[in-house]
Coordinates of C-alpha atoms and ligand atoms in Angstrom, one line a residue:
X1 CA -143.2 119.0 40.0
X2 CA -146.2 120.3 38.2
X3 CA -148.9 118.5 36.5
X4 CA -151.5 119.2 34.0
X5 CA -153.7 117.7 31.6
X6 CA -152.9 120.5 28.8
X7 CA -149.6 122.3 28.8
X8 CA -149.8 125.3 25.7
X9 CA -146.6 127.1 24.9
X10 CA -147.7 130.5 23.8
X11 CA -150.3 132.9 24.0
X12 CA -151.3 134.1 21.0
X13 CA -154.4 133.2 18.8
X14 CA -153.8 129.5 18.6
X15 CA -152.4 128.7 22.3
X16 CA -155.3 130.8 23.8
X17 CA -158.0 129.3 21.5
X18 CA -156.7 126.1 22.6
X19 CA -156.3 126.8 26.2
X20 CA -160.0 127.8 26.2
X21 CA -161.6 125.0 25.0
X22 CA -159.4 122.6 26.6
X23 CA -160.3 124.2 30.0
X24 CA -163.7 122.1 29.3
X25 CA -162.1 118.9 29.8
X26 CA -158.9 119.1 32.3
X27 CA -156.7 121.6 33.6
X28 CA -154.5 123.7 31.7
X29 CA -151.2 125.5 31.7
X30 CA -150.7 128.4 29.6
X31 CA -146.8 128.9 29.9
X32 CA -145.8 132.4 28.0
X33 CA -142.8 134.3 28.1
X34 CA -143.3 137.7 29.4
X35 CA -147.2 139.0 29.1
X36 CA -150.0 137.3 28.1
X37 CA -150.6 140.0 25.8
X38 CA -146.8 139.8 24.4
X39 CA -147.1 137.6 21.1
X40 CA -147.3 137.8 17.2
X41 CA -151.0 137.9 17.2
X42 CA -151.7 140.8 19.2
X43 CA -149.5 143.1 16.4
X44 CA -151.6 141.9 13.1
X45 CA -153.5 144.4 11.5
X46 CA -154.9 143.0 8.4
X47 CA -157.3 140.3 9.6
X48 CA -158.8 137.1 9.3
X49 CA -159.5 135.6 5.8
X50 CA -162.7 133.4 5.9
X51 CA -165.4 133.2 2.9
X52 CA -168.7 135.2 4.3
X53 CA -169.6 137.1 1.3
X54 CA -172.5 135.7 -1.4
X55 CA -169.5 137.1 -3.7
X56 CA -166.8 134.7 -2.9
X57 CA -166.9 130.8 -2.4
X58 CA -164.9 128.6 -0.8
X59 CA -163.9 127.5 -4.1
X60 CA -161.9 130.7 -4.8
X61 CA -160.6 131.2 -1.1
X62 CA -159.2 127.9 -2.2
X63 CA -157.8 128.4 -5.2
X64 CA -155.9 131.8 -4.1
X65 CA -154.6 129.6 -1.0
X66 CA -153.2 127.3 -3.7
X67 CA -151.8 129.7 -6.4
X68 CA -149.9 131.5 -3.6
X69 CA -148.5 128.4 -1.9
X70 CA -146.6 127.8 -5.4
X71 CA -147.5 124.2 -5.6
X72 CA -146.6 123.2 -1.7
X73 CA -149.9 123.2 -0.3
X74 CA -151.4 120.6 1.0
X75 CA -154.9 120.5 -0.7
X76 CA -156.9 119.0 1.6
X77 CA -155.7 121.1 4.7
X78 CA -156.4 124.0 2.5
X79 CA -160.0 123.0 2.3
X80 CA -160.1 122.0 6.1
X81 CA -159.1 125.1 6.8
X82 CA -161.1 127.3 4.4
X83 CA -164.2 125.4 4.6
X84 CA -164.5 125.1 8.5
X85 CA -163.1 129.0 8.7
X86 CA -167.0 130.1 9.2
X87 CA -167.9 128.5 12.0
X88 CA -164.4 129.2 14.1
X89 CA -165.5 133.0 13.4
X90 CA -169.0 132.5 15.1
X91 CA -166.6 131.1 17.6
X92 CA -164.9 134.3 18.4
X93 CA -168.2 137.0 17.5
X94 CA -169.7 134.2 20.2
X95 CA -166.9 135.6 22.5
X96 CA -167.6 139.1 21.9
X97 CA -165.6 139.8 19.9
X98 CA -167.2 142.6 16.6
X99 CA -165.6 142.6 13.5
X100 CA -166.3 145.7 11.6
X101 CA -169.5 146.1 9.6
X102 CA -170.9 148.5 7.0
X103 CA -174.9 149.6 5.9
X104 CA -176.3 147.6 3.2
X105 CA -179.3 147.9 1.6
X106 CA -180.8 148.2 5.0
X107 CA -178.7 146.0 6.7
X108 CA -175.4 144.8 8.0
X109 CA -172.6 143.1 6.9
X110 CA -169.0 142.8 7.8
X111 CA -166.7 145.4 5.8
X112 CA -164.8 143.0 4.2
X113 CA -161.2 143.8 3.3
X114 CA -158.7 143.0 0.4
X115 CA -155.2 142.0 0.3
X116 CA -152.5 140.6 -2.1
X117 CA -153.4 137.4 -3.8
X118 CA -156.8 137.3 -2.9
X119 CA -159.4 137.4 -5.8
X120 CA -162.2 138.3 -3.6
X121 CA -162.7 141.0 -0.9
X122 CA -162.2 138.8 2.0
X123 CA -160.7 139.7 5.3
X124 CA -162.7 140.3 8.7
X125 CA -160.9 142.9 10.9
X126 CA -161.5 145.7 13.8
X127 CA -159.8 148.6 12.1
X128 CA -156.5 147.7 11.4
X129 CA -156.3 146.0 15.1
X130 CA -157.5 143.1 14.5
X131 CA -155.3 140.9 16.2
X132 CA -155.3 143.1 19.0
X133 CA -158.9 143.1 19.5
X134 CA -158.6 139.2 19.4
X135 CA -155.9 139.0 22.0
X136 CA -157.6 141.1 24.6
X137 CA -161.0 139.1 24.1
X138 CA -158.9 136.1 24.2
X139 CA -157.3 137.0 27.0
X140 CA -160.4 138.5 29.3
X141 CA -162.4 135.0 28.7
X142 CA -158.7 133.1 29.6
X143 CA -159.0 135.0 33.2
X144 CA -162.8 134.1 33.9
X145 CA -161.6 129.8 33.6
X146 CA -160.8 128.6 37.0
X147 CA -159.3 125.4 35.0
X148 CA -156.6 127.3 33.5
X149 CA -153.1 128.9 35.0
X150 CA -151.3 131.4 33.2
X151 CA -148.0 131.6 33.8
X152 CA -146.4 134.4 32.6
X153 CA -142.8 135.5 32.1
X154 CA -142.2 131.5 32.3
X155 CA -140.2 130.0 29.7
X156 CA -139.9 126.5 28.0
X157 CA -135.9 125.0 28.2
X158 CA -136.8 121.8 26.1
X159 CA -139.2 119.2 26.1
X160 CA -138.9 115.9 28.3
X161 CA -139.1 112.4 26.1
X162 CA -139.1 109.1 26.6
X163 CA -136.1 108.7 23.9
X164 CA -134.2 111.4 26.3
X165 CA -135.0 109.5 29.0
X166 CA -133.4 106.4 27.5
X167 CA -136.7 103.9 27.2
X168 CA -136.3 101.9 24.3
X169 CA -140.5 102.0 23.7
X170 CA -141.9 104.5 21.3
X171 CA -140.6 108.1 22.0
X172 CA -143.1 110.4 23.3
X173 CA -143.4 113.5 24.8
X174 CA -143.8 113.6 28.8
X175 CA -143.0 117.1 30.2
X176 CA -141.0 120.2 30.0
X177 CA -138.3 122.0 31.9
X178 CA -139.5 125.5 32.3
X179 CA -137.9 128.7 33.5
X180 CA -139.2 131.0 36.0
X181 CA -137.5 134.0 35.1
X182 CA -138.2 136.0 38.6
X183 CA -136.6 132.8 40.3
X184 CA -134.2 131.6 37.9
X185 CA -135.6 128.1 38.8
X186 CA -136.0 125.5 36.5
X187 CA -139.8 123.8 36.9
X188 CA -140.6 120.3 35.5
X189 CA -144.2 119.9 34.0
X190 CA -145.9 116.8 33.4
X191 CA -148.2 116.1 30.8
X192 CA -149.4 114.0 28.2
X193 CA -150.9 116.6 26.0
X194 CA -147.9 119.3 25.2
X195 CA -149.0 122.0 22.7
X196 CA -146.6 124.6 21.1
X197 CA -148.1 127.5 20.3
X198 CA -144.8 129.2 20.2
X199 CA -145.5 131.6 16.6
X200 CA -142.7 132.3 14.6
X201 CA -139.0 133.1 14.3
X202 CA -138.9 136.8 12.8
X203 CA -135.8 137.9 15.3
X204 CA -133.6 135.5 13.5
X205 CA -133.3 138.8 11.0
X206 CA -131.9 142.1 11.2
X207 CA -135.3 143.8 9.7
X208 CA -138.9 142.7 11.1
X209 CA -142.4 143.6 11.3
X210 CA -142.5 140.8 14.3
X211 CA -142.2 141.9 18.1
X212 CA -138.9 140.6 20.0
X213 CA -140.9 137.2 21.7
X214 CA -140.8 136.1 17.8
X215 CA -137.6 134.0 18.1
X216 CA -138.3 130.5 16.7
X217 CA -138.4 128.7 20.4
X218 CA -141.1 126.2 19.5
X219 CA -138.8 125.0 16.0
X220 CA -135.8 124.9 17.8
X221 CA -137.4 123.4 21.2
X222 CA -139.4 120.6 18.7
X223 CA -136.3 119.9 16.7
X224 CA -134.0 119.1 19.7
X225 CA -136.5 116.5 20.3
X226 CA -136.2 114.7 17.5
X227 CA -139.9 116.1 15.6
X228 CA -140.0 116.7 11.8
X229 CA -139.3 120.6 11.0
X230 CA -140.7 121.2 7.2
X231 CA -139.9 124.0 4.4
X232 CA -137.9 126.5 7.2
X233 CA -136.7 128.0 3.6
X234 CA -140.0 129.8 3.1
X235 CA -139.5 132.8 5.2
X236 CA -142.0 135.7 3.8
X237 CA -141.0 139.2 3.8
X238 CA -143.7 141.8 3.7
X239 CA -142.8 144.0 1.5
X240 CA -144.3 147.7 3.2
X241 CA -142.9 148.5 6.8
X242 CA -142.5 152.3 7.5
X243 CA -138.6 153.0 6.9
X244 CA -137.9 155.1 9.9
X245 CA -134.6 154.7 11.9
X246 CA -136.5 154.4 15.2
X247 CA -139.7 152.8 13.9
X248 CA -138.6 148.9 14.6
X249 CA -140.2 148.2 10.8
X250 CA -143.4 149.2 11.8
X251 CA -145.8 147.1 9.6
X252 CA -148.2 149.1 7.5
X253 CA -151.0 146.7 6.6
X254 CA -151.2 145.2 2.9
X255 CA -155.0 146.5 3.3
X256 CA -153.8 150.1 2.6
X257 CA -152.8 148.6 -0.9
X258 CA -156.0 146.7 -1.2
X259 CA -157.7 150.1 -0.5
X260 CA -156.0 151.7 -3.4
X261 CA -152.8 152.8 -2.1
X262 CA -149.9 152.5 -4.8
X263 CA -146.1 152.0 -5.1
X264 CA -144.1 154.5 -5.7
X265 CA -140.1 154.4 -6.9
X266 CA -137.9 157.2 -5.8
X267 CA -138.9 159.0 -9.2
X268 CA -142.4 158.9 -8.2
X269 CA -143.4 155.9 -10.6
X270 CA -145.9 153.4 -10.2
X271 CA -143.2 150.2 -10.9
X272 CA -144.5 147.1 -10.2
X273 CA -146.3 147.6 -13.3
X274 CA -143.3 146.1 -15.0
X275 CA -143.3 143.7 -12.4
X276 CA -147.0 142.1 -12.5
X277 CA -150.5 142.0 -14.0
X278 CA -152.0 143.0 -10.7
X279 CA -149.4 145.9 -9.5
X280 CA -148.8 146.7 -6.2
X281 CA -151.6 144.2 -5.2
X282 CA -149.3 141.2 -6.8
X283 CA -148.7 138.0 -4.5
X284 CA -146.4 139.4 -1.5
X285 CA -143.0 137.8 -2.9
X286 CA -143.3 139.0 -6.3
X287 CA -143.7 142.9 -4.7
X288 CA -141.0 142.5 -1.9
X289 CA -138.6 141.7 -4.5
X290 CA -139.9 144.3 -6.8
X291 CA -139.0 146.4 -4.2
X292 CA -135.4 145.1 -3.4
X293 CA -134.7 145.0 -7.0
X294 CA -135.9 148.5 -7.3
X295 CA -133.8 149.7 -4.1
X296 CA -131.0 148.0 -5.4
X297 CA -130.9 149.9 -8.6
X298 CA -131.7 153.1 -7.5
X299 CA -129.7 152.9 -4.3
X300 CA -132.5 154.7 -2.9
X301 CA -133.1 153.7 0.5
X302 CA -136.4 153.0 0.5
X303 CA -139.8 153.0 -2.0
X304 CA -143.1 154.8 -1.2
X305 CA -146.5 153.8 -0.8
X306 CA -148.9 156.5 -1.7
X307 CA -152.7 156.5 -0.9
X308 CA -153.4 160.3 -0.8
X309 CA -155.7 159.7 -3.0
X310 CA -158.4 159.3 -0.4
X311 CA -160.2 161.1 1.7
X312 CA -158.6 162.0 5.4
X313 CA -161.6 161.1 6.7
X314 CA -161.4 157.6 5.5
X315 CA -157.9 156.9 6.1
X316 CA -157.9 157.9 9.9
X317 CA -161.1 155.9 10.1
X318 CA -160.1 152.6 8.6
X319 CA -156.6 152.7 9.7
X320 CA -156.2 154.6 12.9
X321 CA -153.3 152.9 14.5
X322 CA -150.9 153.3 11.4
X323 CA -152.2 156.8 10.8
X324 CA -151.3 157.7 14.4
X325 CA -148.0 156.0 14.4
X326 CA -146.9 157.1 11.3
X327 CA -147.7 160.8 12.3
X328 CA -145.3 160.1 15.4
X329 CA -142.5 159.7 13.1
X330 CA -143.4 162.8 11.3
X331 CA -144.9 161.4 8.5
X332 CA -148.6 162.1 7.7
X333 CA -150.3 159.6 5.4
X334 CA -152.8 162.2 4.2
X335 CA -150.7 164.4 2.8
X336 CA -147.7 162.3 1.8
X337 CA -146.2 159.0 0.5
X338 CA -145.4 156.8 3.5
X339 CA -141.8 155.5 2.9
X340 CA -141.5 152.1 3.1
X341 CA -138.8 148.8 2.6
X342 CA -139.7 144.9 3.6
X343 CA -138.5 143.2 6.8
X344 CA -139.5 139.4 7.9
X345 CA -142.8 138.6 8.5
X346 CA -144.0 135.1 8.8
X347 CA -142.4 132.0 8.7
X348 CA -144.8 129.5 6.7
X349 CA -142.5 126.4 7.4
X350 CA -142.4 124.8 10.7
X351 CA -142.8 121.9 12.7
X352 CA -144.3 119.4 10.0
X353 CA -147.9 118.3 11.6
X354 CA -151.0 117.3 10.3
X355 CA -153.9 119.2 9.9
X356 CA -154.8 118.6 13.1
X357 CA -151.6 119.5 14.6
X358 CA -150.1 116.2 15.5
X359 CA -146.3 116.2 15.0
X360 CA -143.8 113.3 14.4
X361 CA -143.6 113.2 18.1
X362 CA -146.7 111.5 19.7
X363 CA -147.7 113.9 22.9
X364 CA -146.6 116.8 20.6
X365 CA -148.9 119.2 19.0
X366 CA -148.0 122.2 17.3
X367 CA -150.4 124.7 16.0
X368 CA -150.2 128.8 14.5
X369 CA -147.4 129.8 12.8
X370 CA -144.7 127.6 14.5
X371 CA -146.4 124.4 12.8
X372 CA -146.4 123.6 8.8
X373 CA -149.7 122.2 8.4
X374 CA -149.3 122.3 4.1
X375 CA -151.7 125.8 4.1
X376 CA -149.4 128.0 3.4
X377 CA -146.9 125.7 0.9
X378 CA -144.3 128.0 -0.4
X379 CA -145.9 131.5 0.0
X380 CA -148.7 132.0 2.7
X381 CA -151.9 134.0 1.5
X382 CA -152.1 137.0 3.4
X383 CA -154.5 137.2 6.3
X384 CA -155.1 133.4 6.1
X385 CA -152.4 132.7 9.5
X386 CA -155.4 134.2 12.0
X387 CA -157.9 131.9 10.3
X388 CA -155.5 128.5 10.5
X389 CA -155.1 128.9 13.9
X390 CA -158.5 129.5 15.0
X391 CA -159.2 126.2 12.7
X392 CA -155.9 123.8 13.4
X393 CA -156.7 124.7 17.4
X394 CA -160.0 123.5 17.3
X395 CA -159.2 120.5 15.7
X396 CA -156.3 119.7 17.7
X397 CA -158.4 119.9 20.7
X398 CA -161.0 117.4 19.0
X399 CA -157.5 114.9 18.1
X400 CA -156.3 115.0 21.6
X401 CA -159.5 114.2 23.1
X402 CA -160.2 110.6 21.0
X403 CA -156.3 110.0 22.0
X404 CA -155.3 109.4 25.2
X405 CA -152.0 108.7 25.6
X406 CA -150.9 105.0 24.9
X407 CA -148.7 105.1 27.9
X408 CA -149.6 107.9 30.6
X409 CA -146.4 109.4 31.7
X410 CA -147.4 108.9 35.3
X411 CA -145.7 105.8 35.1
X412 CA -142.3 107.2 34.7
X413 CA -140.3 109.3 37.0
X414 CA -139.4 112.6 35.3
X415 CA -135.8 113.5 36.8
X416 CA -135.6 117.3 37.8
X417 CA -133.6 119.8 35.9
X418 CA -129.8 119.7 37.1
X419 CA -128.1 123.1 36.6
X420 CA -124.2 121.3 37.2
X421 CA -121.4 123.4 38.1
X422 CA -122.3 126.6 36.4
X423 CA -122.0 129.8 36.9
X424 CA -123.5 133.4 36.4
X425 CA -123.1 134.8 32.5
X426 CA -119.8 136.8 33.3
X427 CA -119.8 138.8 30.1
X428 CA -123.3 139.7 28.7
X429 CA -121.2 141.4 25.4
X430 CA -120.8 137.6 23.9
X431 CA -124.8 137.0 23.7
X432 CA -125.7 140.8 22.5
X433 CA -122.6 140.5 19.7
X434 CA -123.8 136.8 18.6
X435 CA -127.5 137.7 18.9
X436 CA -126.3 140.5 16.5
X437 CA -124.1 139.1 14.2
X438 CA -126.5 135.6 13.6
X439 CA -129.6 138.8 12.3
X440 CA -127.4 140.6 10.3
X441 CA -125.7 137.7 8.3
X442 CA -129.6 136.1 7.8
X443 CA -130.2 139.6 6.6
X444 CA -127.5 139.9 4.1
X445 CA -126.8 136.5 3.4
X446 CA -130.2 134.3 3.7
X447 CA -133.1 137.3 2.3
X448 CA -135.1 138.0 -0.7
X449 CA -132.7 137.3 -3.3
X450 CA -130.2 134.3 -2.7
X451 CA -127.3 132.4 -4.1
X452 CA -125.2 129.3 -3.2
X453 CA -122.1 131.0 -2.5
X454 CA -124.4 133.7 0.3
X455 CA -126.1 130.8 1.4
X456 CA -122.6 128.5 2.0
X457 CA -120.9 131.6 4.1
X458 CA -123.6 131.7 6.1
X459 CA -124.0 127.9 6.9
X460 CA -120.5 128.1 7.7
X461 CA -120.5 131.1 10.1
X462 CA -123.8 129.6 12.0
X463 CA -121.8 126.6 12.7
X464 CA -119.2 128.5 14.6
X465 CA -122.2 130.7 16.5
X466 CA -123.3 127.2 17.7
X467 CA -120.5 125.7 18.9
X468 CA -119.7 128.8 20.6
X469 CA -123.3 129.4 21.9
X470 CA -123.6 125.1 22.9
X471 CA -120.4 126.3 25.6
X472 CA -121.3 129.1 26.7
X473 CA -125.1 127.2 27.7
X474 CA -123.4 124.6 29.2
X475 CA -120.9 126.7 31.1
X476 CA -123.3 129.6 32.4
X477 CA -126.4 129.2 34.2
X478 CA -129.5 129.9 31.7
X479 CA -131.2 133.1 31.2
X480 CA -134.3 134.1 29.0
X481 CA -131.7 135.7 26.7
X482 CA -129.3 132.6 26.1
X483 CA -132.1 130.5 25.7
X484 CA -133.7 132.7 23.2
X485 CA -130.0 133.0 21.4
X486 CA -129.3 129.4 21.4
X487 CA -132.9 128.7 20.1
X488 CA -132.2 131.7 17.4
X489 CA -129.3 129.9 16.3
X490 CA -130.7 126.8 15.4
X491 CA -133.4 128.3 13.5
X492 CA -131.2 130.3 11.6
X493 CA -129.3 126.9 10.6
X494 CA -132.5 125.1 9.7
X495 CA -133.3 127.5 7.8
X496 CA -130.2 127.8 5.7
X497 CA -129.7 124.1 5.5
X498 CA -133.1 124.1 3.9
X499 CA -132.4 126.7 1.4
X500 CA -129.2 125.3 0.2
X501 CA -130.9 122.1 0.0
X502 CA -133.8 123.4 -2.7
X503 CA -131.7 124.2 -5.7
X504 CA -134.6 125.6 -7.5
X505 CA -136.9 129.4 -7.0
X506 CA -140.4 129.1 -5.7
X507 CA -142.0 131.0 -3.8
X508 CA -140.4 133.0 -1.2
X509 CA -137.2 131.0 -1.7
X510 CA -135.6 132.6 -4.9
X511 CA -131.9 132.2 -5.5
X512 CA -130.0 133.4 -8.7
X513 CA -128.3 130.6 -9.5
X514 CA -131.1 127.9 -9.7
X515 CA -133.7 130.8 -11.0
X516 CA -136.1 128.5 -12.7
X517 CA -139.0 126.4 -10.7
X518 CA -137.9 122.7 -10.9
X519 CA -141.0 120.4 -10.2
X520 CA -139.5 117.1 -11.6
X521 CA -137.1 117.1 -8.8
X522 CA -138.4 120.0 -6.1
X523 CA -142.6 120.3 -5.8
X524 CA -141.6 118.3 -2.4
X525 CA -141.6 119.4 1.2
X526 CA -138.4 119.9 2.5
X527 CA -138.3 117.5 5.6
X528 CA -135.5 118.0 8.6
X529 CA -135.2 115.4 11.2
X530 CA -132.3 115.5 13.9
X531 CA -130.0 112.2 14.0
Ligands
SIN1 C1 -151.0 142.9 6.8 O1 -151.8 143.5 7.4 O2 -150.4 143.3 5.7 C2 -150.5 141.6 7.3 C3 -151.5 140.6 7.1 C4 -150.8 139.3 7.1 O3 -149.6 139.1 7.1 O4 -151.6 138.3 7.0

């Protein structure tokens, strides 16, 4: 058995920010699926939002964090997080790290960019790498700490409680059962301080702009332990990935729309400008279902988003990597509309924590996009994910350190994993067909647009998934790709059981049969706790 002072789930910007500082103060584990580099973070493009311009305030950043979130936020951990975004930003430029800069007047300042929602001209970024460019420095100061491990293509099975256990004293968290997937063995970790960094659950669709680690294992890990999962119905759908059949829903940054670029039907007009005041730069679920309605009428297969207005010299500056990619698929940005539909992007419910990233579970800390700290409410403000975890990680660092553990778990015995009489998967097909079948009904069933009968079908198929998935784990010796089925499984039913449970629209949950916003009976949190 292995033993740590800091276990972190997850290696994008929140688990590595918070392996880093930890590594101050104990030895950490860094426990991530396949590559370090592998996660949500490293494939952002639009930025960081934080308030460095004499222009803005902290004010504004706050009230555009609030009008998005549809009137979920948490106030207070919006300010938190906006006002103490600053100095977490010297944290990373401190690293290395350059965020791009323009002449002014003499001198520089950072070239700030502008994105949906936002009133102000407001996001940090390299390019349109930025979360790349924070990953790699991340990850190059991770390798120079002797305090921290990284182990890589390791993945977490399910947390280790004292309720599990069987102690009747207050459940906490003491371990996890890992996999080593070269080995197939099953590690159990001890620690007192469990983080999970895990980011979000974008596989649990068909369509999405998230890379295939994204499949809700910190939720589903969190939830079998008994922690408090919050508003799983707000799933956000950016509404501009390239619509190519072999480009994966390639992303193509809001910041092409906050650089001018405009929306285009298949008739070559600009319509959201029957959709909202602020056209194709309107709050990110108003324009993805703009664009679905539009789809839907037309039966076009996609819309287009057109910015050959400017220069070629500006667009292959600013935003190399789509240029580039989009050019591979045979469409040049310069010259041409880029064709684009929505696809998942960000989950902005999660494992209800505070805004320090305590859960429900003491031991338990949960921070980036797998937690629910009450930023993001009902509709997250673009670019403002990067900044929360840079913020929450610090904090939960400071939390963990004024709380050591009421009962150290070195006074229980953890039992080792026990495989039981199980065999090798015999017949891959079951996991590829379920893994395929749970996407495609979210897709169809639990999108953009909803309705209680959709949502009822789908409830009702998930439960069948499950029982069917809960034999075959019990039956077959685990692999990386049961575990991440079983975990897609149960995300997928938290988060239709949430939706059916908020009979009202806001947000990114809209449904056509409760299309009103009800606040006398729904501007609550939608709180799940397993029985
Ligand atoms: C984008 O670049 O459009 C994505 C930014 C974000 O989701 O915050």
């Amino acid at each position: 058995m292995k033993e740590f002072d800091f276990v972190v789930i997850g290696s994008g910007i929140a688990g590595l920010t918070f392996a880093l500082k930890a590594a101050k103060h104990g030895s950490v584990a860094v426990i991530t699926k396949r590559n370090g580099a592998d996660s949500n973070t490293a494939w952002a493009q639009g930025g960081v939002a934080c308030v460095t311009s004499e222009e803005d305030s902290f004010e504004l950043h706050v009230r555009d964090t609030l009008d998005a979130g549809a009137g979920l936020c948490d106030e207070a951990t919006v300010r938190t997080v906006v006002t103490e975004g600053p100095a977490r930003i010297r944290d990373l430029t401190d690293l290395g790290l350059h965020f791009d800069d323009r002449e002014v007047s003499g001198h520089r300042e950072p070239d700030l960019g502008r994105e949906g929602g936002h009133s102000k001209r407001r996001v940090l970024h390299v390019q349109d790498v930025t979360g790349r460019e924070i990953e790699v420095t991340l990850l190059r100061e991770l390798q120079r700490s002797s305090t921290v491990q990284l182990f890589e293509n390791h993945m977490a099975v399910d947390l280790i409680t004292a309720g599990k256990l069987g102690f009747a004293t207050e459940d906490r968290c003491l371990g996890v059962y890992v996999l080593d997937e070269k080995t197939a063995a099953v590690e159990t970790i001890r620690t007192d301080r469990l983080v999970l960094a895990t980011g979000g659950c974008g596989k649990v669709y068909l369509y999405t702009t998230n890379p295939d680690v994204a499949t809700g294992d910190g939720v589903a890990i969190a939830w079998r332990a008994g922690a408090t999962i919050a508003n799983m119905e707000f799933i956000q759908f950016h509404p501009t990935c390239l619509f190519h059949p072999n480009a994966k829903s390639f992303l193509i940054s809001e910041a092409v729309r906050g650089e001018g670029g405009v929306l285009r039907n298949n008739r070559g007009d600009d319509f959201m400008a029957r959709y909202h005041p602020l056209k194709s730069l309107a709050p990110r679920d108003i324009v993805a279902r703009a664009i679905d309605a539009e789809i839907k009428r037309s039966g076009a297969n996609c819309v287009f988003l057109d910015i050959t207005q400017k220069s070629p010299e500006f667009l292959r500056e600013r935003f190399p990597h789509i240029y580039e990619t989009c050019l591979r698929f045979g469409v040049d940005m310069v010259k041409q509309p880029i064709p684009v539909v929505p696809a998942a992007h960000y989950q902005c419910g999660g494992i209800k924590t505070d805004v320090n990233g305590a859960t429900t579970l003491p031991g338990l800390y949960a921070i980036g996009e797998v937690a629910s700290t009450g930023l993001h409410g009902a509709n997250r403000l673009a670019s403002n994910s990067l900044l929360e975890g840079i913020v929450v990680s610090h904090r939960a660092l400071s939390a963990l350190r004024v709380q050591p553990a009421a009962h150290p778990s070195r006074s229980i015995t953890l039992p080792e994993w026990r495989p039981g009489n199980v065999q090798d998967v015999d017949e891959l097909v079951v996991i590829y067909h379920n893994w395929d079948e749970i996407r495609r009904l979210m897709w169809d069933y639990v999108g953009i647009v909803r309705t209680d009968k959709r949502l009822q079908r789908a409830s009702a198929r998930l439960r069948n998934l499950q029982r069917e998935i809960r034999e075959f784990y019990w039956n077959f010796k685990i692999t990386v790709d049961l575990l991440e089925l079983r975990n897609l499984a149960t995300v997928a039913a938290l988060i239709v059981d949430s939706a059916v449970s908020r009979k009202e629209s806001r947000g990114l949950h809209y449904t056509l049969d409760h299309p009103e916003t009800d606040d006398g009976h729904f501007k609550r949190d939608t709180l799940l706790t397993r029985m």
